[in-house]
Amino acid sequence: MSTPMSSTSTPAQGTPSEARSAPGPTHVALAPLSVDTWGMRSRLTSSHFVGRVGELAELQASFGQAVSGRPGLVLLGGDSGVGKTRLVSEFEQRLTLDGAGGVIFLRGQCVEQTDGDLPYAPLLGALRPVVRGRHEALAELSAADRSQLSTILPGLEEDGQERTERPSGQLRLFEAMLELLEILAECEPLVLALEDVHRADRSTRAFIAYAARSLRQTRVLLLLSYRTDELHRRHPLRPLLSELERLDRVSRIELRPFDRNELSE
């Protein structure tokens, strides 16, 4: 079943240590955003959440740090079927539905690459509802950043404006995507969850590395899930994980199969 993407308009917990100055209130009333999850939510089969108390506490602690303006990255690994998607969904529900304060929770799914890379697939899936919902933060993008993002996010062009095709360097595109995330995080703390990144294309992996190094004093939490049982010795995700683990504010959660006590709940 589909898990609704939630975005609330209640005041956020905490403020970033350095916020962009702007007249008037910084919080924007957000309309509910529609889900675009590439049809990958059917793996959830039960509404009863079992165990994972420690793992949820780690996720919520990382989010608390992000709320206070210290961005973080969580690496969530585990074998296929161990419950990574269910844990992410429970984390999302607790943040967005249980009165935890304002938050924007965006989820993108990596897809199996068959006929070549589909660049930025999980990022497009996560950001497409922002564009479709005409989020007010889009108005704060510079013309240059908006032009860069419109090359990969159809519908971002201004109404009636004709898109101009022009070369777009990867670094410039990364800067524009990072700018959008930071503007969204000024409205509410932001969680960007990219799932099954063992399937991520090269461009997505490059953006993850760039964002992890570049985010500073903003209310953003990056959450990456991946299957550990698919990481063979030469898997392209291995070097990225090694690079990320050397950074500050990075935590790693390894999901283990349930023990007998948890299965009896």
C-alpha atoms as an extended CHARMM CRD file, in Angstrom:
* protein
*
       265  EXT
         1         1  MET       CA              0.0000000000        0.0000000000        0.0000000000  PROA      1               0.0000000000
         2         2  SER       CA              1.1050000000        3.5750000000       -0.4630000000  PROA      2               0.0000000000
         3         3  THR       CA              2.4660000000        5.5150000000        2.4700000000  PROA      3               0.0000000000
         4         4  PRO       CA              1.2800000000        9.1130000000        2.2570000000  PROA      4               0.0000000000
         5         5  MET       CA              3.9500000000       11.7620000000        2.1990000000  PROA      5               0.0000000000
         6         6  SER       CA              3.1750000000       14.1650000000        4.9810000000  PROA      6               0.0000000000
         7         7  SER       CA              4.0160000000       17.8020000000        5.3810000000  PROA      7               0.0000000000
         8         8  THR       CA              2.5900000000       19.7240000000        8.3240000000  PROA      8               0.0000000000
         9         9  SER       CA              2.2490000000       23.4080000000        9.0090000000  PROA      9               0.0000000000
        10        10  THR       CA              2.7730000000       23.4480000000       12.7680000000  PROA      10              0.0000000000
        11        11  PRO       CA              5.8590000000       25.2550000000       14.0720000000  PROA      11              0.0000000000
        12        12  ALA       CA              9.1020000000       23.2670000000       13.8550000000  PROA      12              0.0000000000
        13        13  GLN       CA             11.1920000000       22.2590000000       16.8520000000  PROA      13              0.0000000000
        14        14  GLY       CA             14.2290000000       24.4750000000       17.2110000000  PROA      14              0.0000000000
        15        15  THR       CA             15.7860000000       26.8290000000       14.6770000000  PROA      15              0.0000000000
        16        16  PRO       CA             19.0060000000       26.4910000000       12.6980000000  PROA      16              0.0000000000
        17        17  SER       CA             22.0270000000       28.2280000000       14.1650000000  PROA      17              0.0000000000
        18        18  GLU       CA             22.3740000000       30.2680000000       11.0310000000  PROA      18              0.0000000000
        19        19  ALA       CA             19.1670000000       30.9990000000        9.1430000000  PROA      19              0.0000000000
        20        20  ARG       CA             18.7070000000       32.9490000000        5.9470000000  PROA      20              0.0000000000
        21        21  SER       CA             17.4270000000       36.4380000000        6.8320000000  PROA      21              0.0000000000
        22        22  ALA       CA             14.0810000000       37.3000000000        5.3340000000  PROA      22              0.0000000000
        23        23  PRO       CA             11.2870000000       39.6520000000        6.3210000000  PROA      23              0.0000000000
        24        24  GLY       CA              8.3320000000       38.2350000000        8.1920000000  PROA      24              0.0000000000
        25        25  PRO       CA              7.8450000000       34.6620000000        9.4580000000  PROA      25              0.0000000000
        26        26  THR       CA             10.1070000000       31.9940000000        8.0180000000  PROA      26              0.0000000000
        27        27  HSD       CA              7.5420000000       29.1890000000        8.2700000000  PROA      27              0.0000000000
        28        28  VAL       CA              5.2880000000       28.6170000000        5.3100000000  PROA      28              0.0000000000
        29        29  ALA       CA              1.8910000000       26.9330000000        5.4820000000  PROA      29              0.0000000000
        30        30  LEU       CA              2.3440000000       23.7560000000        3.4980000000  PROA      30              0.0000000000
        31        31  ALA       CA             -0.3140000000       22.0400000000        1.4850000000  PROA      31              0.0000000000
        32        32  PRO       CA             -0.2750000000       18.2250000000        1.7430000000  PROA      32              0.0000000000
        33        33  LEU       CA              2.0310000000       16.7980000000       -0.8830000000  PROA      33              0.0000000000
        34        34  SER       CA              0.9790000000       13.8940000000       -3.0520000000  PROA      34              0.0000000000
        35        35  VAL       CA              2.9920000000       10.7100000000       -3.0430000000  PROA      35              0.0000000000
        36        36  ASP       CA              5.3050000000        9.6940000000       -5.8590000000  PROA      36              0.0000000000
        37        37  THR       CA              7.0670000000        6.5400000000       -4.7130000000  PROA      37              0.0000000000
        38        38  TRP       CA              7.6090000000        4.5990000000       -7.9600000000  PROA      38              0.0000000000
        39        39  GLY       CA              5.0560000000        2.0300000000       -6.8290000000  PROA      39              0.0000000000
        40        40  MET       CA              7.4090000000        0.4830000000       -4.3000000000  PROA      40              0.0000000000
        41        41  ARG       CA              5.3960000000        0.6590000000       -1.0740000000  PROA      41              0.0000000000
        42        42  SER       CA              3.5500000000       -2.6580000000       -1.4780000000  PROA      42              0.0000000000
        43        43  ARG       CA              6.1260000000       -4.4120000000        0.7040000000  PROA      43              0.0000000000
        44        44  LEU       CA              4.3650000000       -3.2200000000        3.8580000000  PROA      44              0.0000000000
        45        45  THR       CA              2.0250000000       -5.9460000000        5.0070000000  PROA      45              0.0000000000
        46        46  SER       CA              1.2080000000       -5.1830000000        8.6500000000  PROA      46              0.0000000000
        47        47  SER       CA              0.1720000000       -2.0780000000       10.5460000000  PROA      47              0.0000000000
        48        48  HSD       CA              1.6380000000       -3.4590000000       13.7790000000  PROA      48              0.0000000000
        49        49  PHE       CA              5.2140000000       -2.3290000000       14.3080000000  PROA      49              0.0000000000
        50        50  VAL       CA              7.3870000000       -4.7970000000       16.2150000000  PROA      50              0.0000000000
        51        51  GLY       CA             10.6380000000       -4.0910000000       18.0580000000  PROA      51              0.0000000000
        52        52  ARG       CA             13.3760000000       -1.8130000000       16.6670000000  PROA      52              0.0000000000
        53        53  VAL       CA             13.1470000000        0.4560000000       19.7170000000  PROA      53              0.0000000000
        54        54  GLY       CA             16.8780000000        1.1700000000       19.7360000000  PROA      54              0.0000000000
        55        55  GLU       CA             17.0310000000        1.8220000000       16.0000000000  PROA      55              0.0000000000
        56        56  LEU       CA             14.0650000000        4.2110000000       16.1610000000  PROA      56              0.0000000000
        57        57  ALA       CA             15.7180000000        6.0360000000       19.0430000000  PROA      57              0.0000000000
        58        58  GLU       CA             18.8800000000        6.4730000000       16.9460000000  PROA      58              0.0000000000
        59        59  LEU       CA             16.8750000000        7.8670000000       14.0350000000  PROA      59              0.0000000000
        60        60  GLN       CA             14.9840000000       10.2670000000       16.2810000000  PROA      60              0.0000000000
        61        61  ALA       CA             18.2260000000       11.4060000000       17.9390000000  PROA      61              0.0000000000
        62        62  SER       CA             19.7460000000       12.1510000000       14.5210000000  PROA      62              0.0000000000
        63        63  PHE       CA             16.6170000000       14.0710000000       13.5790000000  PROA      63              0.0000000000
        64        64  GLY       CA             16.8210000000       16.0470000000       16.8210000000  PROA      64              0.0000000000
        65        65  GLN       CA             20.3540000000       17.0870000000       15.9250000000  PROA      65              0.0000000000
        66        66  ALA       CA             19.1890000000       18.1750000000       12.4650000000  PROA      66              0.0000000000
        67        67  VAL       CA             16.3480000000       20.2170000000       13.9680000000  PROA      67              0.0000000000
        68        68  SER       CA             18.9010000000       22.1960000000       15.9540000000  PROA      68              0.0000000000
        69        69  GLY       CA             20.7830000000       23.0850000000       12.7750000000  PROA      69              0.0000000000
        70        70  ARG       CA             23.3490000000       20.2770000000       12.7040000000  PROA      70              0.0000000000
        71        71  PRO       CA             22.6450000000       18.2580000000        9.5370000000  PROA      71              0.0000000000
        72        72  GLY       CA             23.2460000000       14.5320000000        9.6890000000  PROA      72              0.0000000000
        73        73  LEU       CA             23.4410000000       11.3690000000        7.6340000000  PROA      73              0.0000000000
        74        74  VAL       CA             22.1620000000        7.9310000000        8.6490000000  PROA      74              0.0000000000
        75        75  LEU       CA             23.2710000000        4.7820000000        6.8170000000  PROA      75              0.0000000000
        76        76  LEU       CA             20.6110000000        2.0860000000        7.2980000000  PROA      76              0.0000000000
        77        77  GLY       CA             21.7970000000       -1.3450000000        6.1900000000  PROA      77              0.0000000000
        78        78  GLY       CA             20.3730000000       -4.8410000000        6.4120000000  PROA      78              0.0000000000
        79        79  ASP       CA             19.6390000000       -7.9500000000        4.4190000000  PROA      79              0.0000000000
        80        80  SER       CA             16.6900000000       -8.1670000000        2.0670000000  PROA      80              0.0000000000
        81        81  GLY       CA             13.3780000000       -8.4420000000        3.9230000000  PROA      81              0.0000000000
        82        82  VAL       CA             14.7960000000       -7.5640000000        7.3460000000  PROA      82              0.0000000000
        83        83  GLY       CA             12.5100000000       -4.5220000000        7.7190000000  PROA      83              0.0000000000
        84        84  LYS       CA             14.3530000000       -1.4230000000        6.4700000000  PROA      84              0.0000000000
        85        85  THR       CA             11.3650000000       -0.0220000000        4.5780000000  PROA      85              0.0000000000
        86        86  ARG       CA              9.0620000000       -0.7270000000        7.5240000000  PROA      86              0.0000000000
        87        87  LEU       CA             11.4290000000        1.0700000000        9.8910000000  PROA      87              0.0000000000
        88        88  VAL       CA             11.6260000000        4.1200000000        7.6030000000  PROA      88              0.0000000000
        89        89  SER       CA              7.8190000000        4.1790000000        7.3590000000  PROA      89              0.0000000000
        90        90  GLU       CA              7.4440000000        4.0050000000       11.1420000000  PROA      90              0.0000000000
        91        91  PHE       CA              9.9910000000        6.7970000000       11.5430000000  PROA      91              0.0000000000
        92        92  GLU       CA              8.0720000000        8.8990000000        9.0040000000  PROA      92              0.0000000000
        93        93  GLN       CA              4.7740000000        8.2500000000       10.7650000000  PROA      93              0.0000000000
        94        94  ARG       CA              6.1230000000        9.2130000000       14.1660000000  PROA      94              0.0000000000
        95        95  LEU       CA              7.5220000000       12.4670000000       12.8230000000  PROA      95              0.0000000000
        96        96  THR       CA              4.6110000000       13.5000000000       10.6260000000  PROA      96              0.0000000000
        97        97  LEU       CA              1.4810000000       12.0460000000       12.2720000000  PROA      97              0.0000000000
        98        98  ASP       CA              2.1840000000       11.8270000000       15.9790000000  PROA      98              0.0000000000
        99        99  GLY       CA              2.5240000000       15.5180000000       16.8170000000  PROA      99              0.0000000000
       100       100  ALA       CA              6.3010000000       15.7170000000       16.6390000000  PROA      100             0.0000000000
       101       101  GLY       CA              6.1390000000       19.2140000000       15.1670000000  PROA      101             0.0000000000
       102       102  GLY       CA              6.5130000000       20.5110000000       11.6130000000  PROA      102             0.0000000000
       103       103  VAL       CA              8.5890000000       18.3850000000        9.2630000000  PROA      103             0.0000000000
       104       104  ILE       CA              8.9390000000       17.7350000000        5.5420000000  PROA      104             0.0000000000
       105       105  PHE       CA              9.5890000000       14.0530000000        4.8710000000  PROA      105             0.0000000000
       106       106  LEU       CA             10.5580000000       13.1910000000        1.3000000000  PROA      106             0.0000000000
       107       107  ARG       CA             11.1720000000        9.6310000000        0.0910000000  PROA      107             0.0000000000
       108       108  GLY       CA             12.7400000000        8.4260000000       -3.1360000000  PROA      108             0.0000000000
       109       109  GLN       CA             13.2130000000        4.8700000000       -4.3470000000  PROA      109             0.0000000000
       110       110  CYS       CA             16.1950000000        3.6520000000       -6.3390000000  PROA      110             0.0000000000
       111       111  VAL       CA             15.1500000000        1.4520000000       -9.2420000000  PROA      111             0.0000000000
       112       112  GLU       CA             16.8060000000       -1.5440000000      -10.8180000000  PROA      112             0.0000000000
       113       113  GLN       CA             18.9890000000       -0.3990000000      -13.7040000000  PROA      113             0.0000000000
       114       114  THR       CA             18.4210000000       -2.5890000000      -16.7430000000  PROA      114             0.0000000000
       115       115  ASP       CA             18.9790000000       -0.6010000000      -19.9310000000  PROA      115             0.0000000000
       116       116  GLY       CA             21.5200000000        1.8670000000      -18.6300000000  PROA      116             0.0000000000
       117       117  ASP       CA             21.3760000000        4.4110000000      -15.8470000000  PROA      117             0.0000000000
       118       118  LEU       CA             18.2870000000        6.4530000000      -15.1270000000  PROA      118             0.0000000000
       119       119  PRO       CA             20.0510000000        9.5060000000      -13.6580000000  PROA      119             0.0000000000
       120       120  TYR       CA             18.8690000000       10.8310000000      -10.2920000000  PROA      120             0.0000000000
       121       121  ALA       CA             15.8820000000        8.4420000000      -10.1520000000  PROA      121             0.0000000000
       122       122  PRO       CA             15.3910000000        8.5160000000       -6.3380000000  PROA      122             0.0000000000
       123       123  LEU       CA             15.9560000000       12.2710000000       -6.1630000000  PROA      123             0.0000000000
       124       124  LEU       CA             13.3730000000       12.8820000000       -8.8570000000  PROA      124             0.0000000000
       125       125  GLY       CA             10.8900000000       10.6540000000       -7.0490000000  PROA      125             0.0000000000
       126       126  ALA       CA             11.4670000000       12.5140000000       -3.7910000000  PROA      126             0.0000000000
       127       127  LEU       CA             11.3140000000       16.0300000000       -5.2550000000  PROA      127             0.0000000000
       128       128  ARG       CA              8.5350000000       15.5800000000       -7.7950000000  PROA      128             0.0000000000
       129       129  PRO       CA              5.7480000000       16.1270000000       -5.1910000000  PROA      129             0.0000000000
       130       130  VAL       CA              7.4160000000       19.4100000000       -4.2040000000  PROA      130             0.0000000000
       131       131  VAL       CA              7.1480000000       20.5850000000       -7.8020000000  PROA      131             0.0000000000
       132       132  ARG       CA              3.6470000000       19.2100000000       -8.4060000000  PROA      132             0.0000000000
       133       133  GLY       CA              2.4080000000       20.7500000000       -5.1740000000  PROA      133             0.0000000000
       134       134  ARG       CA              3.8860000000       24.1480000000       -6.1370000000  PROA      134             0.0000000000
       135       135  HSD       CA              5.6320000000       24.3820000000       -2.7810000000  PROA      135             0.0000000000
       136       136  GLU       CA              6.0990000000       28.0250000000       -1.8090000000  PROA      136             0.0000000000
       137       137  ALA       CA              9.8190000000       27.4770000000       -1.2660000000  PROA      137             0.0000000000
       138       138  LEU       CA             10.2360000000       27.1570000000       -5.0360000000  PROA      138             0.0000000000
       139       139  ALA       CA              9.6180000000       30.8850000000       -5.3580000000  PROA      139             0.0000000000
       140       140  GLU       CA             12.8320000000       31.5460000000       -3.4230000000  PROA      140             0.0000000000
       141       141  LEU       CA             15.0400000000       29.7350000000       -5.9450000000  PROA      141             0.0000000000
       142       142  SER       CA             17.2390000000       31.9820000000       -8.0200000000  PROA      142             0.0000000000
       143       143  ALA       CA             16.5120000000       32.0770000000      -11.7440000000  PROA      143             0.0000000000
       144       144  ALA       CA             19.7790000000       30.2560000000      -12.4330000000  PROA      144             0.0000000000
       145       145  ASP       CA             19.0300000000       27.4570000000       -9.9530000000  PROA      145             0.0000000000
       146       146  ARG       CA             15.4890000000       27.1040000000      -11.2370000000  PROA      146             0.0000000000
       147       147  SER       CA             16.7830000000       26.8070000000      -14.7820000000  PROA      147             0.0000000000
       148       148  GLN       CA             19.2790000000       24.1310000000      -13.7510000000  PROA      148             0.0000000000
       149       149  LEU       CA             16.6790000000       22.0870000000      -11.8730000000  PROA      149             0.0000000000
       150       150  SER       CA             14.1200000000       22.3360000000      -14.6640000000  PROA      150             0.0000000000
       151       151  THR       CA             16.4210000000       20.1910000000      -16.8340000000  PROA      151             0.0000000000
       152       152  ILE       CA             15.6640000000       17.1920000000      -14.6210000000  PROA      152             0.0000000000
       153       153  LEU       CA             12.3880000000       18.2290000000      -12.9250000000  PROA      153             0.0000000000
       154       154  PRO       CA              9.6810000000       18.7650000000      -15.5580000000  PROA      154             0.0000000000
       155       155  GLY       CA              7.1030000000       21.2890000000      -14.4510000000  PROA      155             0.0000000000
       156       156  LEU       CA              9.5300000000       23.5540000000      -12.6250000000  PROA      156             0.0000000000
       157       157  GLU       CA              9.5430000000       26.1360000000      -15.3990000000  PROA      157             0.0000000000
       158       158  GLU       CA              7.4590000000       29.2220000000      -14.7780000000  PROA      158             0.0000000000
       159       159  ASP       CA              3.9920000000       29.0790000000      -16.3460000000  PROA      159             0.0000000000
       160       160  GLY       CA              4.2280000000       30.2930000000      -19.9170000000  PROA      160             0.0000000000
       161       161  GLN       CA              8.0260000000       30.3050000000      -19.8340000000  PROA      161             0.0000000000
       162       162  GLU       CA              9.6940000000       28.3540000000      -22.5750000000  PROA      162             0.0000000000
       163       163  ARG       CA             12.5590000000       26.1550000000      -21.4180000000  PROA      163             0.0000000000
       164       164  THR       CA             15.9330000000       27.0540000000      -22.9140000000  PROA      164             0.0000000000
       165       165  GLU       CA             18.1410000000       24.1090000000      -23.5900000000  PROA      165             0.0000000000
       166       166  ARG       CA             21.6530000000       24.8520000000      -22.4290000000  PROA      166             0.0000000000
       167       167  PRO       CA             24.5830000000       22.8160000000      -21.1470000000  PROA      167             0.0000000000
       168       168  SER       CA             24.3150000000       21.9960000000      -17.4510000000  PROA      168             0.0000000000
       169       169  GLY       CA             27.4520000000       21.0160000000      -15.5700000000  PROA      169             0.0000000000
       170       170  GLN       CA             27.0090000000       18.3990000000      -12.8670000000  PROA      170             0.0000000000
       171       171  LEU       CA             28.4900000000       20.6060000000      -10.1470000000  PROA      171             0.0000000000
       172       172  ARG       CA             26.1320000000       23.4740000000      -11.0030000000  PROA      172             0.0000000000
       173       173  LEU       CA             23.1740000000       21.0760000000      -10.9100000000  PROA      173             0.0000000000
       174       174  PHE       CA             24.3120000000       19.7270000000       -7.5310000000  PROA      174             0.0000000000
       175       175  GLU       CA             24.5350000000       23.2570000000       -6.1500000000  PROA      175             0.0000000000
       176       176  ALA       CA             20.9920000000       23.9690000000       -7.3360000000  PROA      176             0.0000000000
       177       177  MET       CA             19.6310000000       20.7800000000       -5.7440000000  PROA      177             0.0000000000
       178       178  LEU       CA             21.4060000000       21.5690000000       -2.4990000000  PROA      178             0.0000000000
       179       179  GLU       CA             19.9980000000       25.0970000000       -2.5630000000  PROA      179             0.0000000000
       180       180  LEU       CA             16.4670000000       23.7030000000       -2.9290000000  PROA      180             0.0000000000
       181       181  LEU       CA             16.9610000000       21.3480000000        0.0340000000  PROA      181             0.0000000000
       182       182  GLU       CA             18.2550000000       24.1890000000        2.2030000000  PROA      182             0.0000000000
       183       183  ILE       CA             15.3480000000       26.4660000000        1.2830000000  PROA      183             0.0000000000
       184       184  LEU       CA             12.8490000000       23.7000000000        2.0860000000  PROA      184             0.0000000000
       185       185  ALA       CA             14.6130000000       23.1540000000        5.4260000000  PROA      185             0.0000000000
       186       186  GLU       CA             14.1130000000       26.8190000000        6.2830000000  PROA      186             0.0000000000
       187       187  CYS       CA             10.3610000000       26.2320000000        6.1750000000  PROA      187             0.0000000000
       188       188  GLU       CA             10.4370000000       23.0310000000        8.2190000000  PROA      188             0.0000000000
       189       189  PRO       CA             13.1220000000       20.4970000000        9.2010000000  PROA      189             0.0000000000
       190       190  LEU       CA             13.6590000000       18.1650000000        6.2570000000  PROA      190             0.0000000000
       191       191  VAL       CA             14.2300000000       14.4170000000        6.0700000000  PROA      191             0.0000000000
       192       192  LEU       CA             15.3620000000       13.1470000000        2.6630000000  PROA      192             0.0000000000
       193       193  ALA       CA             15.1400000000        9.3460000000        2.6390000000  PROA      193             0.0000000000
       194       194  LEU       CA             16.6650000000        7.5620000000       -0.3640000000  PROA      194             0.0000000000
       195       195  GLU       CA             15.8980000000        3.8520000000       -0.2730000000  PROA      195             0.0000000000
       196       196  ASP       CA             17.6900000000        0.8650000000       -1.8030000000  PROA      196             0.0000000000
       197       197  VAL       CA             20.7650000000        2.9050000000       -2.6840000000  PROA      197             0.0000000000
       198       198  HSD       CA             22.6050000000       -0.3220000000       -3.5690000000  PROA      198             0.0000000000
       199       199  ARG       CA             20.7140000000        0.1940000000       -6.8550000000  PROA      199             0.0000000000
       200       200  ALA       CA             21.5880000000        3.8870000000       -7.1540000000  PROA      200             0.0000000000
       201       201  ASP       CA             22.9200000000        5.1840000000      -10.4580000000  PROA      201             0.0000000000
       202       202  ARG       CA             26.3160000000        6.8560000000      -10.6710000000  PROA      202             0.0000000000
       203       203  SER       CA             24.8820000000       10.3920000000      -10.7260000000  PROA      203             0.0000000000
       204       204  THR       CA             22.8530000000        9.7850000000       -7.5630000000  PROA      204             0.0000000000
       205       205  ARG       CA             25.8740000000        8.3770000000       -5.7530000000  PROA      205             0.0000000000
       206       206  ALA       CA             27.8900000000       11.4360000000       -6.7710000000  PROA      206             0.0000000000
       207       207  PHE       CA             25.1940000000       13.7810000000       -5.4340000000  PROA      207             0.0000000000
       208       208  ILE       CA             25.0000000000       11.9030000000       -2.1350000000  PROA      208             0.0000000000
       209       209  ALA       CA             28.7560000000       12.3300000000       -1.6540000000  PROA      209             0.0000000000
       210       210  TYR       CA             28.5320000000       16.0200000000       -2.5610000000  PROA      210             0.0000000000
       211       211  ALA       CA             25.5820000000       16.7270000000       -0.2590000000  PROA      211             0.0000000000
       212       212  ALA       CA             27.1080000000       14.8520000000        2.6820000000  PROA      212             0.0000000000
       213       213  ARG       CA             30.2420000000       17.0000000000        2.4480000000  PROA      213             0.0000000000
       214       214  SER       CA             28.4790000000       20.2850000000        1.7190000000  PROA      214             0.0000000000
       215       215  LEU       CA             25.5200000000       20.5500000000        4.1010000000  PROA      215             0.0000000000
       216       216  ARG       CA             26.3060000000       23.0050000000        6.8860000000  PROA      216             0.0000000000
       217       217  GLN       CA             24.1290000000       24.5100000000        9.6330000000  PROA      217             0.0000000000
       218       218  THR       CA             20.8460000000       23.5440000000        8.0510000000  PROA      218             0.0000000000
       219       219  ARG       CA             17.9520000000       21.4090000000        9.2720000000  PROA      219             0.0000000000
       220       220  VAL       CA             18.4380000000       18.4450000000        6.9350000000  PROA      220             0.0000000000
       221       221  LEU       CA             18.7240000000       14.7410000000        7.7290000000  PROA      221             0.0000000000
       222       222  LEU       CA             19.7720000000       12.3890000000        4.9270000000  PROA      222             0.0000000000
       223       223  LEU       CA             18.6630000000        8.7920000000        5.4000000000  PROA      223             0.0000000000
       224       224  LEU       CA             20.0570000000        6.1140000000        3.0750000000  PROA      224             0.0000000000
       225       225  SER       CA             18.9420000000        2.4820000000        3.1270000000  PROA      225             0.0000000000
       226       226  TYR       CA             20.6310000000       -0.3880000000        1.3110000000  PROA      226             0.0000000000
       227       227  ARG       CA             20.8390000000       -4.1760000000        1.2250000000  PROA      227             0.0000000000
       228       228  THR       CA             24.0180000000       -5.4700000000        2.7950000000  PROA      228             0.0000000000
       229       229  ASP       CA             23.5740000000       -8.9310000000        1.2690000000  PROA      229             0.0000000000
       230       230  GLU       CA             23.9170000000       -7.4510000000       -2.2220000000  PROA      230             0.0000000000
       231       231  LEU       CA             27.1770000000       -5.5920000000       -1.6010000000  PROA      231             0.0000000000
       232       232  HSD       CA             29.6420000000       -7.8900000000       -3.3110000000  PROA      232             0.0000000000
       233       233  ARG       CA             33.3540000000       -7.1000000000       -3.1170000000  PROA      233             0.0000000000
       234       234  ARG       CA             33.3620000000       -4.7980000000       -6.1580000000  PROA      234             0.0000000000
       235       235  HSD       CA             29.9470000000       -3.2270000000       -5.6620000000  PROA      235             0.0000000000
       236       236  PRO       CA             30.0760000000        0.5180000000       -6.5540000000  PROA      236             0.0000000000
       237       237  LEU       CA             28.3540000000        1.4780000000       -3.2990000000  PROA      237             0.0000000000
       238       238  ARG       CA             31.2030000000        0.1630000000       -1.1430000000  PROA      238             0.0000000000
       239       239  PRO       CA             33.6540000000        3.0370000000       -1.8400000000  PROA      239             0.0000000000
       240       240  LEU       CA             30.9050000000        5.5810000000       -1.2050000000  PROA      240             0.0000000000
       241       241  LEU       CA             29.9920000000        4.0180000000        2.1560000000  PROA      241             0.0000000000
       242       242  SER       CA             33.6540000000        4.0520000000        3.1760000000  PROA      242             0.0000000000
       243       243  GLU       CA             33.9080000000        7.7250000000        2.2180000000  PROA      243             0.0000000000
       244       244  LEU       CA             30.7340000000        8.6810000000        4.0710000000  PROA      244             0.0000000000
       245       245  GLU       CA             31.6890000000        6.8580000000        7.2650000000  PROA      245             0.0000000000
       246       246  ARG       CA             34.7580000000        9.0690000000        7.6030000000  PROA      246             0.0000000000
       247       247  LEU       CA             32.6470000000       12.2300000000        7.7850000000  PROA      247             0.0000000000
       248       248  ASP       CA             31.3520000000       13.9160000000       10.9300000000  PROA      248             0.0000000000
       249       249  ARG       CA             27.7190000000       13.5330000000       11.9710000000  PROA      249             0.0000000000
       250       250  VAL       CA             27.3300000000       10.1840000000       10.1980000000  PROA      250             0.0000000000
       251       251  SER       CA             25.7430000000        7.2470000000       12.0090000000  PROA      251             0.0000000000
       252       252  ARG       CA             25.3220000000        3.6780000000       10.8120000000  PROA      252             0.0000000000
       253       253  ILE       CA             22.4420000000        1.3870000000       11.7600000000  PROA      253             0.0000000000
       254       254  GLU       CA             22.6890000000       -2.2980000000       10.9100000000  PROA      254             0.0000000000
       255       255  LEU       CA             19.3290000000       -4.0790000000       11.1080000000  PROA      255             0.0000000000
       256       256  ARG       CA             19.5250000000       -7.6550000000       12.3530000000  PROA      256             0.0000000000
       257       257  PRO       CA             16.8190000000      -10.3180000000       12.0320000000  PROA      257             0.0000000000
       258       258  PHE       CA             14.3220000000      -10.4010000000       14.8990000000  PROA      258             0.0000000000
       259       259  ASP       CA             15.0730000000      -12.6280000000       17.8680000000  PROA      259             0.0000000000
       260       260  ARG       CA             12.5010000000      -15.0220000000       19.3290000000  PROA      260             0.0000000000
       261       261  ASN       CA             11.1730000000      -12.5300000000       21.8620000000  PROA      261             0.0000000000
       262       262  GLU       CA             10.5050000000       -9.9170000000       19.1920000000  PROA      262             0.0000000000
       263       263  LEU       CA              8.8590000000      -12.4730000000       16.9050000000  PROA      263             0.0000000000
       264       264  SER       CA              6.4900000000      -13.4870000000       19.7160000000  PROA      264             0.0000000000
       265       265  GLU       CA              5.1190000000       -9.9220000000       20.0790000000  PROA      265             0.0000000000
